PDB file of C-alpha atoms in Angstrom:
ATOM      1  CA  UNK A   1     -17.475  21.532   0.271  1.00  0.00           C
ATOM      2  CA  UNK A   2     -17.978  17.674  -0.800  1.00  0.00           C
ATOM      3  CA  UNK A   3     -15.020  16.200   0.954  1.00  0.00           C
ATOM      4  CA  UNK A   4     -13.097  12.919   2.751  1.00  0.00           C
ATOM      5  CA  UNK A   5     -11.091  14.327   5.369  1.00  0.00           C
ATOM      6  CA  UNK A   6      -8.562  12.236   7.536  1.00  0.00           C
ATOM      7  CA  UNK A   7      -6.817  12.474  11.154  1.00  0.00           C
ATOM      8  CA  UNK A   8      -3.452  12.604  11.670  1.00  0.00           C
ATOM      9  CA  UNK A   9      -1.989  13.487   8.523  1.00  0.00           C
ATOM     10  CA  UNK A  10       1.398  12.514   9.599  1.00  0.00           C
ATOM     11  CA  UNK A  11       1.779   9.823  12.710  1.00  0.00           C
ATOM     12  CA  UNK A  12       5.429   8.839  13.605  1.00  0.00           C
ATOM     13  CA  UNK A  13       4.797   6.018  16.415  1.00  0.00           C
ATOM     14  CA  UNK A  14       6.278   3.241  17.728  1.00  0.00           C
ATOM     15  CA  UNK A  15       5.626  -0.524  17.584  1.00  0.00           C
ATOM     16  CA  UNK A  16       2.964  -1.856  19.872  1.00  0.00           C
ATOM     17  CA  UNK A  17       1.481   1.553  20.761  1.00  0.00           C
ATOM     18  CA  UNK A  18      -2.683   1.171  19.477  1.00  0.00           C
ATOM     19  CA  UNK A  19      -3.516   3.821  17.084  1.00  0.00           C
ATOM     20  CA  UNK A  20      -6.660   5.180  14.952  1.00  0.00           C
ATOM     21  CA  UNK A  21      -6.805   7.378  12.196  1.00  0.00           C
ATOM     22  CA  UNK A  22     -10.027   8.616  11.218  1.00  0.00           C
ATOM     23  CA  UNK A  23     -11.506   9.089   8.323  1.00  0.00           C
ATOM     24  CA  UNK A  24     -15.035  11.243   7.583  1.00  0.00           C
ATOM     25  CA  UNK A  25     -16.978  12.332   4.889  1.00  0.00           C
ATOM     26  CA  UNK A  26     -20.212  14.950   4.261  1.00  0.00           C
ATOM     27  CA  UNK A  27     -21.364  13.407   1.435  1.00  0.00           C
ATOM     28  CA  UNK A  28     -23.878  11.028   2.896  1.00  0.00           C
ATOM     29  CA  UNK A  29     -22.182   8.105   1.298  1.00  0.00           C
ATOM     30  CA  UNK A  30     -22.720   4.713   2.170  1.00  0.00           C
ATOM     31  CA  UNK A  31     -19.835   2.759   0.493  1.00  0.00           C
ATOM     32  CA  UNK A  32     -16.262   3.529   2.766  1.00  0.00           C
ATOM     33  CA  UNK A  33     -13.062   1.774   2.241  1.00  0.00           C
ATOM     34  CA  UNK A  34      -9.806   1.992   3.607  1.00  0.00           C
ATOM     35  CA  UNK A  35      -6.572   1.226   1.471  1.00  0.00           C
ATOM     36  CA  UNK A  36      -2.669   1.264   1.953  1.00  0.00           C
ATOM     37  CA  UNK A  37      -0.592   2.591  -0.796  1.00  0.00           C
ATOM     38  CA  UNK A  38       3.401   1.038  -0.895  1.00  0.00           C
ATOM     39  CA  UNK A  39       5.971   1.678  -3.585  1.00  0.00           C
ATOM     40  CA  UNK A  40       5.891  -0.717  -5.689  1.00  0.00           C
ATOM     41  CA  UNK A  41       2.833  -2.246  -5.204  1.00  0.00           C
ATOM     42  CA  UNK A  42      -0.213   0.404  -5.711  1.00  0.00           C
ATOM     43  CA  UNK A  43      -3.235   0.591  -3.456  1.00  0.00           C
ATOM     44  CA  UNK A  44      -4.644  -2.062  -1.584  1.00  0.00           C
ATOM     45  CA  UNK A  45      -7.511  -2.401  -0.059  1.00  0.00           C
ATOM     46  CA  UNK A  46      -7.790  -3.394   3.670  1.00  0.00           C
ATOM     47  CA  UNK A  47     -11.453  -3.094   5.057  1.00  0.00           C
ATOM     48  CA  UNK A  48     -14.410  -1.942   3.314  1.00  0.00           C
ATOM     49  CA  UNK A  49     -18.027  -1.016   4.562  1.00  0.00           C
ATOM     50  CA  UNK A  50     -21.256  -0.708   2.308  1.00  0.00           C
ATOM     51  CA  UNK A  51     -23.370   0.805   5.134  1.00  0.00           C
ATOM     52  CA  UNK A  52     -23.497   1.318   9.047  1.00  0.00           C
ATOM     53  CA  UNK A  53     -22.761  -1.873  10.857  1.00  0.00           C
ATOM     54  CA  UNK A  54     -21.456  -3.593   7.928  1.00  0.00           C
ATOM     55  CA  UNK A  55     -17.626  -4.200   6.930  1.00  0.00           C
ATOM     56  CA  UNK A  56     -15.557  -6.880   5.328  1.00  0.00           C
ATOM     57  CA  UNK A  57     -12.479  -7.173   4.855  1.00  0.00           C
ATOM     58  CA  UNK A  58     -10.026  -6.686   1.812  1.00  0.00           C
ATOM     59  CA  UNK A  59      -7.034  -7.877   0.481  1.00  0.00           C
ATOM     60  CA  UNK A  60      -4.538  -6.937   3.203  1.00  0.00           C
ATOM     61  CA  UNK A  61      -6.569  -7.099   6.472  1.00  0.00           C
ATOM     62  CA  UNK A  62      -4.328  -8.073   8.578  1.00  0.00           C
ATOM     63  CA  UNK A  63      -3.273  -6.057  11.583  1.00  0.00           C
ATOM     64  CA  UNK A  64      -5.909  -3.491  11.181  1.00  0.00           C
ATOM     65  CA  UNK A  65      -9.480  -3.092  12.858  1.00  0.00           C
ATOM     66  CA  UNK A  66     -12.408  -0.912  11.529  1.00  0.00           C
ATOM     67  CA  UNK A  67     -15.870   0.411  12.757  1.00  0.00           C
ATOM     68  CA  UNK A  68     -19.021   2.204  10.590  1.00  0.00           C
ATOM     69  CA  UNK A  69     -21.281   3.095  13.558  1.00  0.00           C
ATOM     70  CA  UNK A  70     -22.628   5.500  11.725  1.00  0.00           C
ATOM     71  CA  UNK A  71     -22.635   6.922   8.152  1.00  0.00           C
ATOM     72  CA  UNK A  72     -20.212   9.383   7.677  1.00  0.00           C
ATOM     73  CA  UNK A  73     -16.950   8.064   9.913  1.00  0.00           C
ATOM     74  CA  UNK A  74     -15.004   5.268   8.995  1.00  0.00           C
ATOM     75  CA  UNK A  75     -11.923   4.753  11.555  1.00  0.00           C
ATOM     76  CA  UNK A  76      -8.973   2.724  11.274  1.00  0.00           C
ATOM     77  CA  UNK A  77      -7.763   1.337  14.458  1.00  0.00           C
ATOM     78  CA  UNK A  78      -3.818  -0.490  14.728  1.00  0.00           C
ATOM     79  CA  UNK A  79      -3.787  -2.490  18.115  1.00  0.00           C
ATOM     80  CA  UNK A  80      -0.661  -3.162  18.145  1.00  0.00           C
ATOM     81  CA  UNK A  81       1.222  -1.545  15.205  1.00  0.00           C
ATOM     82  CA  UNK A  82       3.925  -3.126  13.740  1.00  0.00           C
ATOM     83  CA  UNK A  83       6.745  -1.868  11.399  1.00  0.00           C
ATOM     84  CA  UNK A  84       5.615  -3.449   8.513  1.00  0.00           C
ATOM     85  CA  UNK A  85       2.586  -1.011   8.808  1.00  0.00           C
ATOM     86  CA  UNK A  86       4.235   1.650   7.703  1.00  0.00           C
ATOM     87  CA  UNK A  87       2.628   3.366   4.781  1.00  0.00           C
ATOM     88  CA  UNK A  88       0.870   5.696   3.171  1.00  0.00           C
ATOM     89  CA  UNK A  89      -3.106   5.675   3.946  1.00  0.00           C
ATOM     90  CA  UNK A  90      -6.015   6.366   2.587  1.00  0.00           C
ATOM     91  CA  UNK A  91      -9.638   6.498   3.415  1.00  0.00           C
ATOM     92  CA  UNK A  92     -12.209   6.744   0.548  1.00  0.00           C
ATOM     93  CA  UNK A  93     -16.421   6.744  -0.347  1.00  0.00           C
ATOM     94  CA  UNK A  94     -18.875   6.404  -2.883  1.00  0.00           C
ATOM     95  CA  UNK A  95     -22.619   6.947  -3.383  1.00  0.00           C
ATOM     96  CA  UNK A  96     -23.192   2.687  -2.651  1.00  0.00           C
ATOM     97  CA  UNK A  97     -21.874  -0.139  -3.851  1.00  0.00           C
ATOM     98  CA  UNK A  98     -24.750  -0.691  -5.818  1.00  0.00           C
ATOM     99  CA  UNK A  99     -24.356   2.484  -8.365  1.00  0.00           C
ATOM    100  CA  UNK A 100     -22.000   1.417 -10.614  1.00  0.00           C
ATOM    101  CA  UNK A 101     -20.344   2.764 -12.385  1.00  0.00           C
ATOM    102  CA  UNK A 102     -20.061   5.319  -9.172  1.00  0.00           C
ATOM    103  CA  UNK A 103     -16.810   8.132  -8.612  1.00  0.00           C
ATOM    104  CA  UNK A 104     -14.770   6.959  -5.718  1.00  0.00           C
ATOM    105  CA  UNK A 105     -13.679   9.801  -3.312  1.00  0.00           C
ATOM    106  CA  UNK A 106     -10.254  10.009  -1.592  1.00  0.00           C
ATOM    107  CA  UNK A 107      -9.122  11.070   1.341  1.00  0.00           C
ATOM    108  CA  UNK A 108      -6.074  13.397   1.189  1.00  0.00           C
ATOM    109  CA  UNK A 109      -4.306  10.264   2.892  1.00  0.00           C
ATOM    110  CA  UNK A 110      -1.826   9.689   6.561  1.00  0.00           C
ATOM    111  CA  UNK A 111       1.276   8.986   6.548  1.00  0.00           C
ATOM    112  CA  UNK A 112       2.105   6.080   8.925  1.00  0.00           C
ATOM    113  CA  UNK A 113       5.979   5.492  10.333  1.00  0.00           C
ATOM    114  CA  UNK A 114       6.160   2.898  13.226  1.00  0.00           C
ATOM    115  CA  UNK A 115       9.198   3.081  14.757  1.00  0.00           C
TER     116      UNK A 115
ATOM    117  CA  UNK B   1      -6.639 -14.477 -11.685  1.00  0.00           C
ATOM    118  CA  UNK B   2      -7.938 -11.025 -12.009  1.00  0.00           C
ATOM    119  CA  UNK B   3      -5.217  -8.127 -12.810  1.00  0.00           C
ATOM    120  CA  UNK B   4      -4.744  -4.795 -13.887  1.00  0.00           C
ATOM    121  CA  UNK B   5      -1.178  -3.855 -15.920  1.00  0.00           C
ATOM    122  CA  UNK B   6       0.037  -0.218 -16.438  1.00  0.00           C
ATOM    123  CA  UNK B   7       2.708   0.870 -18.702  1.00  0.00           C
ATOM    124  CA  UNK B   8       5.200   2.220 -18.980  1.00  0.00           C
ATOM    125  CA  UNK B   9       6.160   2.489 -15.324  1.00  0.00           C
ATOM    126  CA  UNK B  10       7.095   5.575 -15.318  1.00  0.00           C
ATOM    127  CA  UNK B  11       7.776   8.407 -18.478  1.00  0.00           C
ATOM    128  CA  UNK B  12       9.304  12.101 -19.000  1.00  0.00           C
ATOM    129  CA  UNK B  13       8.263  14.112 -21.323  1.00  0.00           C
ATOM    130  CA  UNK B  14       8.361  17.759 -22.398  1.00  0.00           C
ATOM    131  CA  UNK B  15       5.955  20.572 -21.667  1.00  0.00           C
ATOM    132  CA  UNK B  16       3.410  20.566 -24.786  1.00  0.00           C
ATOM    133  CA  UNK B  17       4.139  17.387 -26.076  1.00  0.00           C
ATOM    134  CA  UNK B  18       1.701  14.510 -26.002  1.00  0.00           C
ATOM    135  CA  UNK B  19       1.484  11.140 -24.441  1.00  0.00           C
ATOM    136  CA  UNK B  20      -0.140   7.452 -24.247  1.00  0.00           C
ATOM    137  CA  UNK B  21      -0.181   5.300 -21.235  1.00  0.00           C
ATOM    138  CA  UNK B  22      -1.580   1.978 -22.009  1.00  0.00           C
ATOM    139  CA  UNK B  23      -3.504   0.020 -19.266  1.00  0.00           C
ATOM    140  CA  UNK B  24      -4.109  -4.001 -20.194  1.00  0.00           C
ATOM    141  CA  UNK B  25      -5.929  -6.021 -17.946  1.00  0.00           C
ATOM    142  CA  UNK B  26      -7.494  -9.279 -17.565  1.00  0.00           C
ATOM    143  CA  UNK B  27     -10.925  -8.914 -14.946  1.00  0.00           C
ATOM    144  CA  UNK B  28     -13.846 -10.843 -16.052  1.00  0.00           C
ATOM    145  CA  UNK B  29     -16.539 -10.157 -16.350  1.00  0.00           C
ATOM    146  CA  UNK B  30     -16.011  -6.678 -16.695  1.00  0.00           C
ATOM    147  CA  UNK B  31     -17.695  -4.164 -15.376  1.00  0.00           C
ATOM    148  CA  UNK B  32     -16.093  -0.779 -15.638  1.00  0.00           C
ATOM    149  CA  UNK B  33     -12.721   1.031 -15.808  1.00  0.00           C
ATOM    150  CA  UNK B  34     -11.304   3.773 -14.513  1.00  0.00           C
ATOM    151  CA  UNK B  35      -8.503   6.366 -15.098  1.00  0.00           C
ATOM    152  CA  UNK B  36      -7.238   8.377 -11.611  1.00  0.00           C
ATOM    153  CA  UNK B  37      -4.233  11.007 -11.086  1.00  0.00           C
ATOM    154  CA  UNK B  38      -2.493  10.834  -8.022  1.00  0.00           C
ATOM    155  CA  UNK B  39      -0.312  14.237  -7.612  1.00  0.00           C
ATOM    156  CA  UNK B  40       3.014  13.308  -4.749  1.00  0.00           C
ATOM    157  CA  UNK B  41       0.841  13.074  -1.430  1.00  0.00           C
ATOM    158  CA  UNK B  42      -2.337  13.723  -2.403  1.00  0.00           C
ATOM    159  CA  UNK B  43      -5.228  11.231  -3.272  1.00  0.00           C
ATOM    160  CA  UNK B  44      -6.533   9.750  -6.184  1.00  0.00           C
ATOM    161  CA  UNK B  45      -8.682  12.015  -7.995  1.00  0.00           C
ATOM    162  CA  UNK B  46     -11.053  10.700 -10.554  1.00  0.00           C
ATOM    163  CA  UNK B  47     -10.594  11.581 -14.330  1.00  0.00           C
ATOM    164  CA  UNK B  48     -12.880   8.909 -16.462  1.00  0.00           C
ATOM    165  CA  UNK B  49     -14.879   5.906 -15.949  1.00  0.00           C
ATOM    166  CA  UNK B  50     -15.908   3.944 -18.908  1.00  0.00           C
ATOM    167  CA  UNK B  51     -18.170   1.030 -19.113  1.00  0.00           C
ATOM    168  CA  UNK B  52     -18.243  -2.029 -21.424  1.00  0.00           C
ATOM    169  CA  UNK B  53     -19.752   0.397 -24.369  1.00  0.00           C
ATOM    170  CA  UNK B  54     -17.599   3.392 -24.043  1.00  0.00           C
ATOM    171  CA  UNK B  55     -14.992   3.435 -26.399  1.00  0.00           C
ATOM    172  CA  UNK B  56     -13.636   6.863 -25.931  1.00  0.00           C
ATOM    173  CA  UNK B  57     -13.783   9.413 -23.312  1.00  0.00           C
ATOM    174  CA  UNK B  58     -12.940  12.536 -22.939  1.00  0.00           C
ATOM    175  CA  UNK B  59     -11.888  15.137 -19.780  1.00  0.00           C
ATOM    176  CA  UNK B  60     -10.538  18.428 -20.979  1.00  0.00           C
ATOM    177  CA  UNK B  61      -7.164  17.434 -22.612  1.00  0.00           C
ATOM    178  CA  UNK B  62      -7.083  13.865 -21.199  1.00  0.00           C
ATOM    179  CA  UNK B  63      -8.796  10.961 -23.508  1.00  0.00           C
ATOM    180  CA  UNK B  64      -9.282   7.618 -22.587  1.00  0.00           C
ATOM    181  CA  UNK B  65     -10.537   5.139 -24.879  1.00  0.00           C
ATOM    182  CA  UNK B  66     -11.025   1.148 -24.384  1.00  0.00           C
ATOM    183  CA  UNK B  67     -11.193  -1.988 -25.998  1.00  0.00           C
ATOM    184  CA  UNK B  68     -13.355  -4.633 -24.102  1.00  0.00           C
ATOM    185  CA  UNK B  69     -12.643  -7.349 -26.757  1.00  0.00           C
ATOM    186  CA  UNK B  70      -9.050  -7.209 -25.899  1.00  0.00           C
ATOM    187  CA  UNK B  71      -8.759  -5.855 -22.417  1.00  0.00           C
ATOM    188  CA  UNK B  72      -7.082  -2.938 -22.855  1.00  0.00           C
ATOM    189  CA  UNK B  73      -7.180   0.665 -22.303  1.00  0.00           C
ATOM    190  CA  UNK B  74      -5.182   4.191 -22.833  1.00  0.00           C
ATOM    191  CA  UNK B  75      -5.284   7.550 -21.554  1.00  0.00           C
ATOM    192  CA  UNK B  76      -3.804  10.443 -24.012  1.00  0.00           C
ATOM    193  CA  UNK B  77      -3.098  13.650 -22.869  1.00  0.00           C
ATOM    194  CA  UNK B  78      -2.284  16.376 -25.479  1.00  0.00           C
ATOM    195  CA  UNK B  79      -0.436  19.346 -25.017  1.00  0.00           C
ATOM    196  CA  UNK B  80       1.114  18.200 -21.138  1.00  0.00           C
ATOM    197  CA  UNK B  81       1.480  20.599 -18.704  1.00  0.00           C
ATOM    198  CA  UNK B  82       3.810  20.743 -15.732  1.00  0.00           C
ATOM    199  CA  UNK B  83       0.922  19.937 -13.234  1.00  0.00           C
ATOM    200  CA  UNK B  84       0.077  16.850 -15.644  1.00  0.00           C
ATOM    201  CA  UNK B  85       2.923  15.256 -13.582  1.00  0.00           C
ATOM    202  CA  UNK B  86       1.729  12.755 -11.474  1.00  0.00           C
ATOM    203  CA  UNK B  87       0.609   9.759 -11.041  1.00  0.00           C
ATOM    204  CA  UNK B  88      -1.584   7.838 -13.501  1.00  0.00           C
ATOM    205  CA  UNK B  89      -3.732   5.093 -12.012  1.00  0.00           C
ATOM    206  CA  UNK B  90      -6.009   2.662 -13.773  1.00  0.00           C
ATOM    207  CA  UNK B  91      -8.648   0.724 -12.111  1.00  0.00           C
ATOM    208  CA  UNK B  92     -11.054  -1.706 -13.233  1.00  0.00           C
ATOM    209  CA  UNK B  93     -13.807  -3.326 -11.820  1.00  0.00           C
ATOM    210  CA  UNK B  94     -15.183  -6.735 -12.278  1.00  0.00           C
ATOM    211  CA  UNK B  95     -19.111  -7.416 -11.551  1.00  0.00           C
ATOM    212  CA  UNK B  96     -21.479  -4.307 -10.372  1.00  0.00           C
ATOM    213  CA  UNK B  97     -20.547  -4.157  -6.842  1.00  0.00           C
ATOM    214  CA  UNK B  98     -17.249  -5.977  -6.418  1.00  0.00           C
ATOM    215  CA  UNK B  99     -13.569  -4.509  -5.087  1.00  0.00           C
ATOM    216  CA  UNK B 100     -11.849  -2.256  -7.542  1.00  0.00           C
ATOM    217  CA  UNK B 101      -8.726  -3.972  -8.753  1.00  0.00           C
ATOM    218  CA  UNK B 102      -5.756  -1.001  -9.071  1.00  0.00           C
ATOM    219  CA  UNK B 103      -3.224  -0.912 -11.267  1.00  0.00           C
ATOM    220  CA  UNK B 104       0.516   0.235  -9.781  1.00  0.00           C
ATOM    221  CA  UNK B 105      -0.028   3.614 -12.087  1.00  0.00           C
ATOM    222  CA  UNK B 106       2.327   5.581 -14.126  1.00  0.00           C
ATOM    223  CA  UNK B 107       4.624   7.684 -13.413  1.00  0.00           C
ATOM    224  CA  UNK B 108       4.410  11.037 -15.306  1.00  0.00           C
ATOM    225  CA  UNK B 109       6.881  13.712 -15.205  1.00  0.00           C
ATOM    226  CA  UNK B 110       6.561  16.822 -17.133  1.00  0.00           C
ATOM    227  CA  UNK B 111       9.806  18.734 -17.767  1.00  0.00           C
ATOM    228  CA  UNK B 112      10.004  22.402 -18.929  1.00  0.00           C
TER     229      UNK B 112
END
């Protein structure tokens, strides 16, 4: 089954502590992107990557790390959480950046409480 | 500066009726827009993209149709459903290949 699939689904933690939740897909996509959801304020986008070895960052980049080493994971790393991280998160992927217009794919998302 | 405004915020409706969310937004150039649902905790899950020469699109009983000239999109569902509540996201996206900008969705709930 054509799935995004992410790790934890629920993280309680607490401030300071480094964390990564990762994110995979079996589609063979090359476009990944990571995005925070808050009431209030809708998804954002923090780091995307259009292929292996290349990311860039989004709107709200701040405080969070990424890696595409290879195709199908795209982790989200938190070196030193912070309360203010605490969300709702979700990984998603596309065909390439380049198709367009291409269907996006999300994650079933993690839940993020830092304590 | 580019953005994408949903309304109403949020609605209630009864089972079997209909309803129209409205999406304006002001990207340019425009490239493509998009219509998710987003059930409590789940992700978004895709139900139309339309380019610049769609006007109306269709996915089972949801329709979305758009106006390019004046920025603005809606999504109709007929005959709602409970598991219609959700949700409603719209999403548009500037130039081939640049970040989707998301709208803060709709709120639908669906009351028996």
């Amino acid at each position: 089954e054509a799935q995004v699939t992410q790790n934890p689904r629920y993280l309680i933690t607490v401030t300071g502590k480094k964390l990564t939740v990762t994110c995979s897909q079996n589609m063979n996509h090359e476009y990944m992107s990571w995005y925070r959801q808050d009431p209030g304020l809708g998804l954002r986008q923090i780091y995307y990557s259009m292929n292996v070895e290349v990311t860039d960052k989004g709107d709200v980049p701040e405080g969070y790390k990424v890696s595409r080493k290879e195709k199908r994971n795209f982790p989200l790393i938190l070196e030193s959480p912070s309360p203010n991280q605490t969300s709702l998160y979700f990984c998603a992927s596309s065909l390439s950046w380049r198709e367009d217009p291409d269907t996006q794919y999300f994650g079933p998302g993690t839940r993020l409480t830092v304590l | 500066k580019n953005q994408v405004e949903q309304s109403p915020q949020s609605l209630i409706i009864l089972e079997g009726k209909n309803c129209t969310l409205q999406c304006n937004y002001t990207v340019s150039p425009f490239s493509n827009l998009r219509w998710y649902k987003q059930d409590t905790g789940r992700g978004p899950v895709s139900l139309t993209i339309m380019t610049f020469s769609e006007n109306t699109k269709s996915n089972g009983r949801y329709t979305a149709t758009l106006d390019a000239d004046t920025k603005q999109s809606s999504l109709h569902i007929t005959a709602s459903q409970l598991s219609d509540s959700a949700s409603y996201i719209c999403v548009v996206r500037g130039q081939a290949g640049t970040a989707l900008i998301f709208g803060k969705g709709t709120t639908l709930s669906v009351s028996s």
